[in-house]
Short mmCIF file of C-alpha atoms in Angstrom, two decimals:
data_model
loop_
_atom_site.label_atom_id
_atom_site.label_comp_id
_atom_site.label_asym_id
_atom_site.label_seq_id
_atom_site.Cartn_x
_atom_site.Cartn_y
_atom_site.Cartn_z
CA UNK A 1 8.44 -2.81 -12.61
CA UNK A 2 8.99 -2.16 -8.95
CA UNK A 3 7.33 0.76 -7.20
CA UNK A 4 7.51 2.34 -3.77
CA UNK A 5 4.01 3.42 -2.75
CA UNK A 6 3.77 5.97 0.06
CA UNK A 7 0.20 6.53 1.19
CA UNK A 8 -0.75 8.67 4.15
CA UNK A 9 -4.15 8.10 5.71
CA UNK A 10 -6.94 10.62 5.43
CA UNK A 11 -7.55 12.57 8.62
CA UNK A 12 -9.56 10.76 11.29
CA UNK A 13 -9.56 7.49 9.36
CA UNK A 14 -8.30 5.14 12.08
CA UNK A 15 -11.73 3.49 12.39
CA UNK A 16 -11.86 3.02 8.61
CA UNK A 17 -8.34 1.57 8.70
CA UNK A 18 -9.31 -0.94 11.37
CA UNK A 19 -12.51 -1.89 9.50
CA UNK A 20 -10.55 -2.58 6.29
CA UNK A 21 -7.46 -4.06 7.94
CA UNK A 22 -8.35 -7.76 7.73
CA UNK A 23 -9.09 -7.54 3.99
CA UNK A 24 -5.97 -5.42 3.45
CA UNK A 25 -3.73 -7.90 5.30
CA UNK A 26 -5.26 -10.89 3.50
CA UNK A 27 -4.85 -9.28 0.07
CA UNK A 28 -1.34 -8.08 0.82
CA UNK A 29 -0.21 -11.49 2.06
CA UNK A 30 -1.66 -13.14 -1.05
CA UNK A 31 0.23 -10.73 -3.31
CA UNK A 32 3.38 -11.28 -1.24
CA UNK A 33 3.12 -15.03 -1.82
CA UNK A 34 2.82 -14.31 -5.57
CA UNK A 35 5.86 -12.00 -5.52
CA UNK A 36 3.75 -8.96 -6.43
CA UNK A 37 4.35 -7.21 -3.11
CA UNK A 38 7.88 -7.29 -1.72
CA UNK A 39 7.16 -5.66 1.63
CA UNK A 40 4.52 -3.54 3.31
CA UNK A 41 4.74 -1.37 6.42
CA UNK A 42 2.44 0.76 8.50
CA UNK A 43 3.84 4.25 9.09
CA UNK A 44 3.74 5.27 12.75
CA UNK A 45 3.78 8.77 14.24
CA UNK A 46 3.36 9.36 17.95
CA UNK A 47 2.43 5.69 18.39
CA UNK A 48 -0.46 5.87 15.88
CA UNK A 49 -0.75 4.39 12.39
CA UNK A 50 -0.82 7.27 9.92
CA UNK A 51 -0.24 5.57 6.58
CA UNK A 52 1.45 2.79 4.67
CA UNK A 53 4.47 2.10 2.53
CA UNK A 54 4.37 -0.76 0.06
CA UNK A 55 7.13 -1.96 -2.24
CA UNK A 56 5.50 -3.67 -5.20
CA UNK A 57 6.74 -5.78 -8.10
CA UNK A 58 4.10 -5.40 -10.81
CA UNK A 59 4.60 -6.05 -14.52
CA UNK A 60 3.41 -2.57 -15.56
CA UNK A 61 1.42 0.52 -14.59
CA UNK A 62 -1.85 -1.18 -15.52
CA UNK A 63 -1.27 -3.96 -12.98
CA UNK A 64 -0.31 -1.37 -10.34
CA UNK A 65 -3.47 0.64 -11.03
CA UNK A 66 -5.62 -2.50 -10.90
CA UNK A 67 -4.19 -3.31 -7.46
CA UNK A 68 -4.87 0.23 -6.25
CA UNK A 69 -8.44 0.15 -7.61
CA UNK A 70 -9.10 -2.98 -5.52
CA UNK A 71 -6.98 -2.24 -2.44
CA UNK A 72 -9.24 -2.24 0.67
CA UNK A 73 -7.54 0.87 2.10
CA UNK A 74 -8.33 2.74 -1.12
CA UNK A 75 -11.88 1.42 -1.43
CA UNK A 76 -12.49 2.07 2.27
CA UNK A 77 -11.35 5.69 2.12
CA UNK A 78 -8.33 5.13 4.36
CA UNK A 79 -5.51 6.32 2.09
CA UNK A 80 -5.39 9.94 0.93
CA UNK A 81 -5.29 9.33 -2.81
CA UNK A 82 -4.86 13.04 -3.56
CA UNK A 83 -1.37 12.90 -2.06
CA UNK A 84 -0.27 9.32 -2.71
CA UNK A 85 3.31 9.00 -3.92
CA UNK A 86 4.28 6.28 -6.38
CA UNK A 87 7.96 6.08 -7.22
CA UNK A 88 9.57 3.58 -9.61
CA UNK A 89 12.42 1.84 -7.74
CA UNK A 90 14.84 -1.04 -8.13
CA UNK A 91 15.07 -3.23 -5.03
CA UNK A 92 18.50 -4.63 -4.27
CA UNK A 93 18.53 -8.41 -4.76
CA UNK A 94 19.05 -10.56 -1.66
CA UNK A 95 22.55 -11.93 -1.24
#
């Protein structure tokens, strides 16, 4: 199942984001190589990172929740989990 994850950062969490960034990038790139993450983007407002969007390709909700439980931006208190949006999607296949 594919999901669009929209996660805004908690207020004043830029330092937390930067502290967790290396682990986040490493984990995201690993999941990309496995086909579990299709793409990931930092959201930018007024030239500052304010959140993330991730398009995932997990087998089920359990696999999605396991990823979130271990995601460095979640564990590090970067993403505002009270307002995270998770939307089932279907990504258009590449031509």
